[in-house]
Amino acid sequence: YLEGSDQHRGWFQSSLLTSVAMTDKAPYRACLTHGFTVDEKGYKMSKSSGNGVEPTKLAGDVGADIIRLWVAATDYRGELSFSREILNRTADSYRRVRNTARFLLGNLFDFDAAEHTVALDDMTELDRWAIARAARVQQQIISAYDEYSFHHVYQAVHQFCAVDMGSFYLDILKDRLYTAKKDSVARRSAQTAMYHIMEAMVRWIAPVLSFTADEIWNAMPARPADYVFTQYWHDLPAVADAEQLLANWREISAVRDALSAELEKLRKDGAIGSSLQAEVTVYADGDIHNQLARLGDELRFAFITSTAEVQPWSDKPEEAIEPDANALADVPGKIAFVLKPSEHGKCVRCWHYREEVGQNAEHPELCERCITNVAGEGETRSYA
């Protein structure tokens, strides 16, 4: 049974008493109660009060999926607050989900899962992290659906799209997607991860963002059936070292966030135009030193800088910047940065500032990596 809280002494009670008297059992398997919809002042919305909103008109203005997302985002066990401001915030959240799906679909245009899927053991570490993270989120979402906790579904999907994907994974991935050789393992590994994420995500949102899920499903390459609504949850590959991967990249991400805050200060001061114009030296100790150092030259891809190297904490110079300790609370070790604008030439293809730009007579405007990707066998990536 699904009714408002006023039915505890109404339909819920009368049907229960009648059923128990006649059949000696409750008439329902589950009883779900929701609160009332109230306006921005906290008053109950109703036609008689004149503060109600016509759903069909609202759907015509903003779309049915945004209304559905607003309902899902609210803990219905209490009062459901409604206003244009709340709806606008919901629309912003919706756009994050939609833009994530659009990015994934846009970069799967030449991917055939049957032909191009990269085996889990051959994928880059960051791509395996993405699959492991998606699997963790899927567990949370399934559990939330089972408990009718739709606001927890919303929170998990929003966090995944806005933070895990938008602010971290997809941001790092752009370099590999746009500059690696078309059929290289590096690029196909990224597409394999995105394929699995898209297959999982469209199922996550289908019960709430039904029209959007249907639109995404129809745009997906080689979809297994006509309707997403008849599908089970996507069977994400099981990443053997998932727990360690999640922990490792959570720490790397925290360092990256702290670095980004310092780079933003340089950008505002006019010292650099973008993070790619920066050269970074990280001074670290403890486990985080080893975490960062093992990425080698690929650390710059995780940081989205032109160079990045790791040095022991004992070599830290006086001018090194130590970030706010709160930002690195979960990082096992000390961190400090030395940042400077690059003095090298800019590769016109990948936009990295590299010492070797201008040294190749056949490709004077390209860095060594891009020359390998354009005229050679293509670069190899292990981590990012």
Short mmCIF file of C-alpha atoms in Angstrom, two decimals:
data_model
loop_
_atom_site.label_atom_id
_atom_site.label_comp_id
_atom_site.label_asym_id
_atom_site.label_seq_id
_atom_site.Cartn_x
_atom_site.Cartn_y
_atom_site.Cartn_z
CA TYR A 1 0.00 0.00 0.00
CA LEU A 2 1.22 3.50 -0.81
CA GLU A 3 -0.52 6.49 0.72
CA GLY A 4 0.06 9.74 2.56
CA SER A 5 0.69 9.88 6.29
CA ASP A 6 -2.93 10.93 6.91
CA GLN A 7 -4.04 7.40 6.00
CA HIS A 8 -2.50 5.81 9.10
CA ARG A 9 -5.86 6.32 10.77
CA GLY A 10 -7.76 6.02 7.50
CA TRP A 11 -7.35 3.54 4.67
CA PHE A 12 -4.34 1.77 6.19
CA GLN A 13 -6.21 1.11 9.43
CA SER A 14 -9.65 0.31 8.03
CA SER A 15 -8.31 -2.11 5.41
CA LEU A 16 -6.08 -3.77 8.02
CA LEU A 17 -8.92 -4.26 10.50
CA THR A 18 -11.26 -5.59 7.81
CA SER A 19 -8.67 -7.98 6.37
CA VAL A 20 -7.62 -9.35 9.76
CA ALA A 21 -11.24 -9.92 10.73
CA MET A 22 -12.03 -11.74 7.48
CA THR A 23 -8.76 -13.51 6.59
CA ASP A 24 -6.63 -13.30 9.75
CA LYS A 25 -3.81 -11.58 7.84
CA ALA A 26 -2.82 -8.12 6.64
CA PRO A 27 -4.04 -7.08 3.17
CA TYR A 28 -0.59 -5.88 2.09
CA ARG A 29 2.96 -7.20 2.00
CA ALA A 30 4.42 -3.74 2.62
CA CYS A 31 3.08 -0.38 3.68
CA LEU A 32 4.83 2.74 2.40
CA THR A 33 3.99 6.18 3.75
CA HIS A 34 4.87 9.54 2.23
CA GLY A 35 4.53 13.07 3.57
CA PHE A 36 2.70 16.01 2.08
CA THR A 37 4.01 18.39 -0.56
CA VAL A 38 4.61 21.86 0.88
CA ASP A 39 5.56 25.17 -0.70
CA GLU A 40 8.67 27.23 0.03
CA LYS A 41 6.98 28.64 3.14
CA GLY A 42 6.17 25.19 4.51
CA TYR A 43 2.44 25.35 3.80
CA LYS A 44 0.68 22.26 2.48
CA MET A 45 0.04 22.59 -1.25
CA SER A 46 -3.58 22.18 -2.33
CA LYS A 47 -6.06 23.50 -4.86
CA SER A 48 -8.13 25.13 -2.13
CA SER A 49 -5.11 27.04 -0.84
CA GLY A 50 -4.24 28.26 -4.31
CA ASN A 51 -0.58 27.32 -3.96
CA GLY A 52 -0.72 24.12 -5.98
CA VAL A 53 1.04 23.54 -9.29
CA GLU A 54 -0.52 21.81 -12.27
CA PRO A 55 1.73 18.77 -12.98
CA THR A 56 1.01 18.65 -16.72
CA LYS A 57 1.93 22.32 -17.14
CA LEU A 58 5.06 21.82 -15.04
CA ALA A 59 6.04 18.79 -17.12
CA GLY A 60 5.65 20.90 -20.24
CA ASP A 61 7.92 23.57 -18.78
CA VAL A 62 10.78 21.48 -17.39
CA GLY A 63 10.18 17.91 -18.58
CA ALA A 64 8.74 14.95 -16.74
CA ASP A 65 12.15 13.50 -15.80
CA ILE A 66 13.14 16.56 -13.78
CA ILE A 67 9.90 16.30 -11.81
CA ARG A 68 10.56 12.60 -11.26
CA LEU A 69 14.12 13.37 -10.15
CA TRP A 70 12.87 16.01 -7.69
CA VAL A 71 10.56 13.41 -6.12
CA ALA A 72 13.34 10.81 -5.97
CA ALA A 73 15.83 13.30 -4.50
CA THR A 74 13.53 14.11 -1.57
CA ASP A 75 13.19 11.93 1.51
CA TYR A 76 9.47 11.30 1.09
CA ARG A 77 9.08 10.07 4.68
CA GLY A 78 8.90 13.74 5.69
CA GLU A 79 7.36 16.72 3.95
CA LEU A 80 8.31 17.24 0.29
CA SER A 81 9.31 20.88 -0.21
CA PHE A 82 8.63 22.35 -3.63
CA SER A 83 9.66 25.65 -5.18
CA ARG A 84 11.11 26.90 -8.45
CA GLU A 85 14.50 27.26 -6.78
CA ILE A 86 14.45 23.62 -5.69
CA LEU A 87 13.37 22.59 -9.17
CA ASN A 88 16.19 24.60 -10.74
CA ARG A 89 18.73 22.85 -8.48
CA THR A 90 17.22 19.53 -9.51
CA ALA A 91 17.60 20.53 -13.16
CA ASP A 92 21.31 21.21 -12.56
CA SER A 93 21.70 17.75 -11.06
CA TYR A 94 19.85 16.25 -14.00
CA ARG A 95 22.21 17.96 -16.45
CA ARG A 96 25.20 16.39 -14.70
CA VAL A 97 23.73 12.93 -15.25
CA ARG A 98 22.78 13.70 -18.83
CA ASN A 99 26.16 15.26 -19.66
CA THR A 100 27.96 12.24 -18.22
CA ALA A 101 25.90 9.94 -20.43
CA ARG A 102 26.48 12.18 -23.44
CA PHE A 103 30.26 12.12 -22.91
CA LEU A 104 30.29 8.34 -22.55
CA LEU A 105 28.14 7.79 -25.63
CA GLY A 106 30.09 10.32 -27.67
CA ASN A 107 33.34 8.48 -27.03
CA LEU A 108 31.92 5.03 -27.77
CA PHE A 109 31.06 5.91 -31.38
CA ASP A 110 33.64 3.49 -32.83
CA PHE A 111 33.57 0.87 -30.06
CA ASP A 112 32.22 -2.62 -30.70
CA ALA A 113 32.15 -4.59 -27.46
CA ALA A 114 32.46 -7.91 -29.30
CA GLU A 115 35.59 -6.76 -31.13
CA HIS A 116 37.28 -4.07 -29.05
CA THR A 117 36.80 -5.09 -25.40
CA VAL A 118 40.11 -5.22 -23.52
CA ALA A 119 40.60 -7.99 -20.97
CA LEU A 120 40.52 -6.79 -17.38
CA ASP A 121 44.15 -7.78 -16.73
CA ASP A 122 45.29 -5.73 -19.75
CA MET A 123 43.42 -2.56 -18.82
CA THR A 124 45.13 0.44 -17.28
CA GLU A 125 44.91 0.66 -13.52
CA LEU A 126 42.70 3.76 -13.59
CA ASP A 127 40.20 2.03 -15.89
CA ARG A 128 40.04 -0.95 -13.56
CA TRP A 129 39.46 1.51 -10.71
CA ALA A 130 36.53 3.01 -12.64
CA ILE A 131 34.90 -0.40 -13.07
CA ALA A 132 35.49 -1.23 -9.40
CA ARG A 133 34.00 2.11 -8.38
CA ALA A 134 30.96 1.55 -10.61
CA ALA A 135 30.46 -1.88 -9.05
CA ARG A 136 30.57 -0.37 -5.56
CA VAL A 137 28.02 2.29 -6.53
CA GLN A 138 25.80 -0.34 -8.14
CA GLN A 139 25.70 -2.29 -4.87
CA GLN A 140 24.60 0.86 -3.04
CA ILE A 141 21.94 1.63 -5.64
CA ILE A 142 20.44 -1.86 -5.68
CA SER A 143 20.27 -1.86 -1.88
CA ALA A 144 18.62 1.58 -1.90
CA TYR A 145 16.00 0.51 -4.45
CA ASP A 146 15.24 -2.60 -2.40
CA GLU A 147 14.58 -0.38 0.62
CA TYR A 148 12.57 2.22 -1.36
CA SER A 149 15.24 4.77 -0.41
CA PHE A 150 15.07 6.66 -3.68
CA HIS A 151 16.87 9.70 -2.29
CA HIS A 152 19.87 7.46 -1.63
CA VAL A 153 19.72 6.31 -5.26
CA TYR A 154 19.77 9.95 -6.31
CA GLN A 155 22.70 10.75 -4.02
CA ALA A 156 24.74 7.79 -5.28
CA VAL A 157 24.12 8.57 -8.96
CA HIS A 158 24.78 12.29 -8.49
CA GLN A 159 28.02 11.67 -6.57
CA PHE A 160 29.17 9.19 -9.21
CA CYS A 161 28.46 11.51 -12.15
CA ALA A 162 29.57 14.81 -10.59
CA VAL A 163 32.60 13.69 -8.57
CA ASP A 164 33.86 10.24 -9.59
CA MET A 165 33.30 10.78 -13.31
CA GLY A 166 33.08 14.52 -14.04
CA SER A 167 35.68 15.88 -11.64
CA PHE A 168 38.09 12.97 -11.75
CA TYR A 169 37.97 10.00 -14.09
CA LEU A 170 36.60 11.51 -17.31
CA ASP A 171 38.73 14.61 -16.81
CA ILE A 172 41.88 12.47 -16.79
CA LEU A 173 40.60 10.23 -19.56
CA LYS A 174 40.26 12.97 -22.19
CA ASP A 175 43.98 12.95 -22.99
CA ARG A 176 44.01 9.24 -23.70
CA LEU A 177 40.76 9.29 -25.67
CA TYR A 178 41.79 12.21 -27.86
CA THR A 179 45.53 11.63 -28.36
CA ALA A 180 46.22 7.88 -28.14
CA LYS A 181 46.33 5.79 -31.30
CA LYS A 182 42.81 4.86 -32.42
CA ASP A 183 43.10 1.10 -31.92
CA SER A 184 45.68 1.16 -29.15
CA VAL A 185 45.17 -0.79 -25.95
CA ALA A 186 45.38 2.53 -24.08
CA ARG A 187 42.33 3.95 -25.88
CA ARG A 188 40.35 0.71 -26.12
CA SER A 189 40.93 0.15 -22.40
CA ALA A 190 39.30 3.50 -21.68
CA GLN A 191 36.40 2.66 -23.99
CA THR A 192 35.96 -0.73 -22.35
CA ALA A 193 35.55 0.92 -18.96
CA MET A 194 33.17 3.53 -20.38
CA TYR A 195 31.12 0.83 -22.09
CA HIS A 196 30.61 -1.04 -18.82
CA ILE A 197 29.85 2.18 -16.95
CA MET A 198 27.28 3.24 -19.55
CA GLU A 199 25.62 -0.19 -19.52
CA ALA A 200 25.37 -0.03 -15.73
CA MET A 201 24.37 3.60 -15.41
CA VAL A 202 21.47 3.50 -17.86
CA ARG A 203 19.94 0.75 -15.73
CA TRP A 204 20.53 2.69 -12.50
CA ILE A 205 18.53 5.68 -13.69
CA ALA A 206 15.78 3.85 -15.62
CA PRO A 207 13.24 3.64 -12.74
CA VAL A 208 13.54 7.38 -12.07
CA LEU A 209 14.73 9.09 -15.27
CA SER A 210 12.67 6.84 -17.49
CA PHE A 211 12.52 9.02 -20.60
CA THR A 212 16.21 9.86 -20.42
CA ALA A 213 17.14 6.20 -19.91
CA ASP A 214 15.07 5.23 -22.94
CA GLU A 215 16.75 7.96 -24.99
CA ILE A 216 20.21 6.78 -23.89
CA TRP A 217 19.33 3.15 -24.55
CA ASN A 218 18.27 3.92 -28.12
CA ALA A 219 21.57 5.74 -28.71
CA MET A 220 23.74 2.94 -27.35
CA PRO A 221 25.67 0.79 -29.82
CA ALA A 222 24.59 -2.85 -30.09
CA ARG A 223 22.06 -2.74 -27.26
CA PRO A 224 20.97 -6.27 -26.25
CA ALA A 225 17.20 -5.60 -26.31
CA ASP A 226 14.62 -3.06 -27.43
CA TYR A 227 13.85 -1.74 -23.96
CA VAL A 228 16.06 -0.91 -21.01
CA PHE A 229 13.11 -1.50 -18.68
CA THR A 230 13.18 -5.26 -19.30
CA GLN A 231 16.85 -5.60 -18.37
CA TYR A 232 18.51 -6.88 -15.21
CA TRP A 233 21.39 -5.00 -13.61
CA HIS A 234 24.55 -4.97 -15.74
CA ASP A 235 27.05 -7.69 -14.85
CA LEU A 236 30.14 -5.59 -14.20
CA PRO A 237 33.50 -7.42 -14.40
CA ALA A 238 34.82 -8.44 -10.99
CA VAL A 239 38.07 -6.57 -10.29
CA ALA A 240 40.24 -8.85 -8.16
CA ASP A 241 42.11 -6.09 -6.31
CA ALA A 242 39.11 -3.77 -6.07
CA GLU A 243 39.48 -2.77 -2.41
CA GLN A 244 43.15 -1.88 -2.79
CA LEU A 245 42.51 -0.02 -6.05
CA LEU A 246 39.74 2.04 -4.51
CA ALA A 247 41.93 2.94 -1.54
CA ASN A 248 44.98 3.78 -3.68
CA TRP A 249 43.15 6.09 -6.06
CA ARG A 250 41.17 7.72 -3.27
CA GLU A 251 44.51 8.89 -1.86
CA ILE A 252 45.84 9.95 -5.27
CA SER A 253 42.60 11.84 -5.90
CA ALA A 254 42.96 13.68 -2.59
CA VAL A 255 46.49 14.80 -3.53
CA ARG A 256 45.21 15.83 -6.96
CA ASP A 257 42.45 17.93 -5.40
CA ALA A 258 44.95 19.68 -3.14
CA LEU A 259 47.23 20.31 -6.11
CA SER A 260 44.36 21.65 -8.22
CA ALA A 261 43.57 24.21 -5.52
CA GLU A 262 47.16 25.48 -5.63
CA LEU A 263 47.22 25.52 -9.44
CA GLU A 264 44.01 27.55 -9.44
CA LYS A 265 45.79 30.20 -7.36
CA LEU A 266 48.54 30.38 -10.00
CA ARG A 267 45.95 30.67 -12.74
CA LYS A 268 44.16 33.53 -10.98
CA ASP A 269 47.50 35.30 -10.53
CA GLY A 270 48.13 34.98 -14.28
CA ALA A 271 51.21 32.77 -13.87
CA ILE A 272 49.65 29.96 -15.92
CA GLY A 273 46.76 29.70 -18.34
CA SER A 274 45.80 26.13 -17.51
CA SER A 275 47.11 23.26 -15.42
CA LEU A 276 48.92 21.87 -18.48
CA GLN A 277 51.20 24.90 -18.42
CA ALA A 278 52.51 23.88 -14.99
CA GLU A 279 55.42 21.71 -13.95
CA VAL A 280 54.97 20.00 -10.59
CA THR A 281 57.37 18.49 -8.10
CA VAL A 282 55.72 16.63 -5.23
CA TYR A 283 57.61 16.13 -1.98
CA ALA A 284 56.15 13.28 0.05
CA ASP A 285 56.89 10.69 2.68
CA GLY A 286 55.32 7.49 3.91
CA ASP A 287 52.97 5.39 1.84
CA ILE A 288 51.76 8.28 -0.29
CA HIS A 289 55.29 8.81 -1.61
CA ASN A 290 55.32 5.24 -2.89
CA GLN A 291 51.78 5.56 -4.25
CA LEU A 292 52.66 8.57 -6.36
CA ALA A 293 56.15 7.44 -7.35
CA ARG A 294 54.99 4.12 -8.79
CA LEU A 295 53.00 5.98 -11.47
CA GLY A 296 56.25 7.33 -12.90
CA ASP A 297 55.80 9.62 -15.90
CA GLU A 298 52.08 8.82 -15.96
CA LEU A 299 51.57 10.86 -12.80
CA ARG A 300 51.35 13.94 -15.01
CA PHE A 301 48.29 12.50 -16.71
CA ALA A 302 46.58 11.98 -13.36
CA PHE A 303 47.44 15.56 -12.36
CA ILE A 304 46.75 16.98 -15.86
CA THR A 305 50.07 18.82 -15.84
CA SER A 306 52.88 18.76 -18.38
CA THR A 307 55.38 17.25 -15.96
CA ALA A 308 55.11 15.71 -12.51
CA GLU A 309 57.81 14.11 -10.42
CA VAL A 310 58.01 12.82 -6.86
CA GLN A 311 60.86 13.51 -4.45
CA PRO A 312 61.43 12.43 -0.84
CA TRP A 313 60.15 14.70 1.92
CA SER A 314 63.69 15.11 3.26
CA ASP A 315 64.62 17.04 0.08
CA LYS A 316 61.75 19.53 0.44
CA PRO A 317 62.95 23.12 -0.16
CA GLU A 318 61.75 26.07 1.92
CA GLU A 319 59.60 27.47 -0.87
CA ALA A 320 57.54 24.27 -1.14
CA ILE A 321 53.81 24.76 -0.60
CA GLU A 322 52.15 22.61 2.05
CA PRO A 323 48.40 22.30 1.41
CA ASP A 324 45.71 22.59 4.06
CA ALA A 325 46.00 19.56 6.33
CA ASN A 326 42.23 19.04 6.28
CA ALA A 327 42.34 18.46 2.52
CA LEU A 328 44.80 15.62 3.04
CA ALA A 329 43.35 14.12 6.20
CA ASP A 330 43.02 10.67 4.64
CA VAL A 331 46.42 10.70 2.93
CA PRO A 332 49.05 8.47 4.63
CA GLY A 333 51.99 10.85 4.69
CA LYS A 334 53.08 14.46 4.25
CA ILE A 335 52.70 16.36 0.98
CA ALA A 336 54.21 19.58 -0.38
CA PHE A 337 54.38 21.06 -3.90
CA VAL A 338 56.81 23.14 -5.89
CA LEU A 339 55.03 24.62 -8.90
CA LYS A 340 56.38 26.61 -11.82
CA PRO A 341 55.22 27.61 -15.30
CA SER A 342 56.79 25.53 -18.05
CA GLU A 343 59.37 27.22 -20.27
CA HIS A 344 59.09 24.59 -22.99
CA GLY A 345 57.22 24.60 -26.27
CA LYS A 346 53.57 23.60 -26.49
CA CYS A 347 52.63 20.50 -28.48
CA VAL A 348 49.85 21.54 -30.86
CA ARG A 349 48.24 18.10 -30.65
CA CYS A 350 48.06 17.27 -26.93
CA TRP A 351 48.77 20.80 -25.56
CA HIS A 352 51.42 19.53 -23.17
CA TYR A 353 54.50 21.73 -22.77
CA ARG A 354 57.45 19.46 -23.44
CA GLU A 355 61.19 19.88 -23.83
CA GLU A 356 61.29 17.82 -27.03
CA VAL A 357 58.82 20.00 -28.95
CA GLY A 358 60.63 21.42 -31.98
CA GLN A 359 63.40 18.83 -31.99
CA ASN A 360 61.94 16.50 -34.65
CA ALA A 361 62.41 17.81 -38.19
CA GLU A 362 59.46 15.86 -39.61
CA HIS A 363 57.10 16.85 -36.80
CA PRO A 364 58.49 20.08 -35.32
CA GLU A 365 55.24 21.02 -33.56
CA LEU A 366 54.68 17.69 -31.80
CA CYS A 367 56.00 16.17 -28.59
CA GLU A 368 57.66 12.76 -28.59
CA ARG A 369 54.52 11.03 -27.33
CA CYS A 370 52.33 12.45 -30.08
CA ILE A 371 54.89 11.54 -32.74
CA THR A 372 54.71 7.95 -31.47
CA ASN A 373 50.91 8.04 -31.60
CA VAL A 374 50.79 9.61 -35.06
CA ALA A 375 53.67 7.93 -36.87
CA GLY A 376 54.71 5.05 -34.62
CA GLU A 377 53.17 2.09 -32.82
CA GLY A 378 51.49 4.25 -30.20
CA GLU A 379 52.23 4.91 -26.55
CA THR A 380 51.79 2.39 -23.77
CA ARG A 381 49.88 3.25 -20.61
CA SER A 382 49.85 1.17 -17.44
CA TYR A 383 48.31 3.45 -14.83
CA ALA A 384 46.52 6.54 -16.18
#
